[in-house]
Amino acid sequence: MIVAIDGPAGAGKGTITSLVAEELNLVTIDTGATYRCVALQCLNENVTLDEPEKIIEIAKKVKIDMDENKNVFLNGKDVTKEIRSTEVTSIVSPVSSIPEVRDEMVKLQRELAKGKNVIMEGRDITTVVFPEADFKFYLDAEVEERARRRVKQNEEQGIESNYDEILESIKKRDYNDMHKEKGALIRTEDQIYIDSTNMSIEEVKETIIKHIKGE
Ligand code: DC
């Protein structure tokens, strides 16, 4: 079974995915983490955004793994926390806009899901990675609410952040993510649309589970 969840940054996809996975015994795959690994490796190798050829090389050669606890490994090293840094976040959307980078990551994401019952979240899961998924959701929330949630999430993970900066960065990322030539975040007729702005995490989780169980 494949459950696909797309939506903008900070909509709660990560949290919801983990909760639904736990309840329905699904493997979670955070596809944003794969793009974050490529972005981190660019920083590690001092490759900048105006060197797309080098970024493509990196996307082709990196080894990315995830374990069942959502830990992320880049070339064998645990980078779960590092990939959430402000530096990575500020370049990840342009990195993920390079079509060749997307081709590599989509291949890897399909590989990670092979033979498993998965719940996968990202921007183009319902449209490109698994358009034939059993259940497709678009999880949304107003941008200010998403910024508040991201600040809170960062605080919980011990990452320092400022609301205004996060809001600006999310707006920029939204624009970029929605205007990519390949793999753009879009709404389609066959997604189940959920606006979580005024919903609790529990309510969103229950809504998704009800859809999956056909209740
Ligand atoms: O979900 P996230 O914030 O960790 O994603 C990081 C970036 O990766 C995001 O700005 C857009 C990109 N991304 C993508 O282009 N396609 C995906 N399936 C997942 C993420």
Coordinates of C-alpha atoms and ligand atoms in Angstrom, one line a residue:
M1 CA 0.0 0.0 0.0
I2 CA 1.2 3.5 -0.8
V3 CA -0.1 6.6 1.0
A4 CA 1.2 9.8 -0.6
I5 CA 1.1 13.2 1.2
D6 CA 2.1 16.4 -0.5
G7 CA 2.0 19.9 0.8
P8 CA 4.0 23.1 1.5
A9 CA 6.7 23.5 4.1
G10 CA 5.5 23.4 7.7
A11 CA 2.1 22.0 6.9
G12 CA 2.7 19.2 9.4
K13 CA 3.4 16.4 6.9
G14 CA 6.3 15.0 9.0
T15 CA 4.4 14.8 12.2
I16 CA 1.2 13.5 10.7
T17 CA 3.1 10.9 8.6
S18 CA 4.8 9.5 11.7
L19 CA 1.6 9.2 13.6
V20 CA -0.4 7.6 10.8
A21 CA 2.5 5.2 10.1
E22 CA 2.6 4.1 13.7
E23 CA -1.2 3.5 13.8
L24 CA -1.4 1.7 10.5
N25 CA 2.0 0.0 10.7
L26 CA 3.5 1.7 7.6
V27 CA 7.1 2.6 6.8
T28 CA 7.6 6.4 6.6
I29 CA 9.7 8.0 3.9
D30 CA 10.5 11.7 4.2
T31 CA 11.5 12.6 0.6
G32 CA 12.5 16.2 1.5
A33 CA 15.3 14.6 3.5
T34 CA 16.8 13.2 0.3
Y35 CA 17.0 16.7 -1.2
R36 CA 18.3 18.0 2.1
C37 CA 21.2 15.5 1.9
V38 CA 22.2 16.7 -1.5
A39 CA 22.1 20.3 -0.3
L40 CA 24.2 19.4 2.8
Q41 CA 26.8 17.6 0.6
C42 CA 27.0 20.8 -1.5
L43 CA 27.8 22.7 1.6
N44 CA 30.3 20.1 2.7
E45 CA 32.1 20.3 -0.7
N46 CA 31.8 24.1 -1.0
V47 CA 29.7 23.7 -4.1
T48 CA 27.5 26.8 -4.7
L49 CA 24.1 27.2 -6.4
D50 CA 25.7 28.6 -9.6
E51 CA 27.5 25.3 -10.2
P52 CA 24.5 23.1 -11.2
E53 CA 26.8 20.5 -13.0
K54 CA 28.6 19.9 -9.7
I55 CA 25.3 19.6 -7.8
I56 CA 24.1 17.0 -10.3
E57 CA 27.4 15.1 -9.8
I58 CA 26.8 15.1 -6.1
A59 CA 23.2 13.9 -6.5
K60 CA 24.5 11.0 -8.6
K61 CA 27.1 9.9 -6.2
V62 CA 25.7 10.4 -2.7
K63 CA 24.5 7.4 -0.7
I64 CA 21.4 8.2 1.2
D65 CA 19.7 5.8 3.7
M66 CA 16.9 6.0 6.2
D67 CA 16.1 3.8 9.1
E68 CA 12.8 2.9 10.6
N69 CA 13.1 5.7 13.2
K70 CA 13.4 8.4 10.5
N71 CA 17.2 8.8 11.1
V72 CA 18.9 9.9 7.9
F73 CA 22.3 8.8 6.8
L74 CA 24.5 10.5 4.2
N75 CA 27.4 8.4 3.0
G76 CA 27.0 6.4 6.1
K77 CA 27.0 9.3 8.6
D78 CA 24.0 10.2 10.7
V79 CA 22.9 13.6 9.5
T80 CA 19.3 13.6 10.9
K81 CA 19.8 16.9 12.7
E82 CA 22.3 18.6 10.4
I83 CA 20.0 18.5 7.4
R84 CA 17.5 20.7 9.3
S85 CA 20.0 23.6 9.7
T86 CA 19.2 27.1 8.4
E87 CA 22.1 26.8 5.9
V88 CA 20.7 23.6 4.4
T89 CA 17.1 25.0 4.4
S90 CA 18.1 28.1 2.6
I91 CA 19.5 26.3 -0.4
V92 CA 17.5 23.1 -0.5
S93 CA 14.6 24.4 -2.7
P94 CA 16.9 25.7 -5.5
V95 CA 18.9 22.5 -5.3
S96 CA 15.7 20.5 -5.6
S97 CA 14.7 22.5 -8.6
I98 CA 17.4 21.1 -10.8
P99 CA 15.6 18.5 -13.1
E100 CA 18.6 16.0 -13.1
V101 CA 18.7 16.2 -9.3
R102 CA 15.0 15.4 -9.2
D103 CA 15.5 12.4 -11.5
E104 CA 18.1 10.9 -9.2
M105 CA 16.0 11.5 -6.1
V106 CA 12.8 10.2 -7.5
K107 CA 14.6 7.0 -8.5
L108 CA 16.0 6.7 -5.0
Q109 CA 12.6 7.4 -3.4
R110 CA 11.0 4.7 -5.4
E111 CA 13.8 2.3 -4.4
L112 CA 13.3 3.1 -0.7
A113 CA 9.6 2.2 -1.0
K114 CA 10.1 -1.0 -2.9
G115 CA 8.2 -4.0 -1.5
K116 CA 7.0 -2.0 1.6
N117 CA 3.7 -0.6 2.8
V118 CA 4.7 3.1 2.9
I119 CA 3.5 6.5 3.8
M120 CA 5.6 9.0 1.8
E121 CA 5.6 12.8 2.1
G122 CA 7.0 15.5 -0.1
R123 CA 5.9 17.9 -2.9
D124 CA 5.5 15.6 -5.9
I125 CA 4.6 12.2 -4.4
T126 CA 1.0 12.3 -5.5
T127 CA 1.9 13.6 -9.0
V128 CA 5.3 12.2 -10.0
V129 CA 6.8 9.7 -7.6
F130 CA 3.7 7.6 -7.1
P131 CA 0.8 9.0 -9.1
E132 CA -0.8 5.6 -8.8
A133 CA -0.7 5.7 -4.9
D134 CA -3.6 4.1 -3.1
F135 CA -4.4 7.3 -1.2
K136 CA -3.3 10.8 -2.1
F137 CA -3.5 13.8 0.3
Y138 CA -2.6 17.5 0.0
L139 CA -2.0 18.8 3.5
D140 CA -2.1 22.6 3.7
A141 CA -2.2 25.4 6.3
E142 CA -2.0 29.2 6.2
V143 CA 1.6 30.4 5.9
E144 CA 1.7 32.2 9.2
E145 CA 0.5 29.1 11.1
R146 CA 3.1 27.0 9.3
A147 CA 5.9 29.5 10.3
R148 CA 4.7 29.3 14.0
R149 CA 4.8 25.5 13.8
R150 CA 8.2 25.4 12.3
V151 CA 9.6 27.8 15.1
K152 CA 8.1 25.5 17.7
Q153 CA 9.5 22.3 16.0
N154 CA 12.9 23.9 15.8
E155 CA 12.8 24.9 19.5
E156 CA 12.0 21.3 20.4
Q157 CA 14.9 20.1 18.4
G158 CA 17.3 22.6 20.0
I159 CA 17.6 24.6 16.8
E160 CA 17.5 28.4 17.3
S161 CA 15.2 30.3 15.0
N162 CA 13.4 33.6 14.5
Y163 CA 9.7 33.8 13.5
D164 CA 10.1 36.6 10.9
E165 CA 13.1 34.9 9.2
I166 CA 11.2 31.5 9.2
L167 CA 8.1 33.2 7.7
E168 CA 10.2 34.8 4.9
S169 CA 12.1 31.6 4.2
I170 CA 8.8 29.6 4.0
K171 CA 7.2 32.1 1.6
K172 CA 10.3 32.0 -0.6
R173 CA 10.3 28.2 -0.5
D174 CA 6.6 28.0 -1.3
Y175 CA 7.1 30.1 -4.3
N176 CA 10.1 28.1 -5.5
D177 CA 8.4 24.7 -4.7
M178 CA 5.3 25.7 -6.6
H179 CA 7.1 27.1 -9.7
K180 CA 9.6 24.3 -10.5
E181 CA 9.7 23.2 -14.1
K182 CA 9.7 19.6 -12.9
G183 CA 8.1 18.2 -9.7
A184 CA 6.3 21.4 -8.7
L185 CA 3.9 21.3 -5.7
I186 CA 0.5 21.4 -7.3
R187 CA -3.1 20.7 -6.3
T188 CA -5.0 18.1 -8.4
E189 CA -8.5 16.9 -8.5
D190 CA -7.7 13.4 -7.2
Q191 CA -5.9 14.6 -4.0
I192 CA -7.9 14.7 -0.7
Y193 CA -7.4 18.3 0.4
I194 CA -7.0 19.0 4.1
D195 CA -6.5 22.5 5.5
S196 CA -5.0 22.0 8.9
T197 CA -4.8 25.7 9.9
N198 CA -7.5 25.3 12.6
M199 CA -7.1 21.6 13.3
S200 CA -5.2 19.8 16.0
I201 CA -2.6 17.2 15.1
E202 CA -5.0 14.5 16.4
E203 CA -7.8 15.8 14.2
V204 CA -5.7 15.7 11.0
K205 CA -4.4 12.2 11.9
E206 CA -8.0 10.9 12.4
T207 CA -9.2 12.5 9.2
I208 CA -6.5 10.8 7.2
I209 CA -7.0 7.4 8.9
K210 CA -10.7 7.6 8.3
H211 CA -10.1 8.1 4.6
I212 CA -7.7 5.2 4.5
K213 CA -10.0 2.9 6.4
G214 CA -12.9 4.1 4.2
E215 CA -15.0 5.2 7.2
Ligands
DC1 O1 9.8 18.8 3.3 P1 11.1 19.6 3.4 O2 10.9 21.0 3.9 O3 12.1 18.8 4.2 O4 11.7 19.6 1.9 C1 12.9 20.3 1.6 C2 12.8 20.8 0.2 O5 12.9 19.8 -0.7 C3 11.6 21.6 -0.1 O6 11.8 23.0 -0.1 C4 11.2 21.2 -1.5 C5 12.0 20.0 -1.8 N1 11.2 18.8 -2.0 C6 10.9 18.5 -3.3 O7 11.2 19.3 -4.2 N2 10.2 17.4 -3.5 C7 9.9 16.5 -2.6 N3 9.2 15.4 -2.9 C8 10.2 16.8 -1.2 C9 10.9 18.0 -1.0

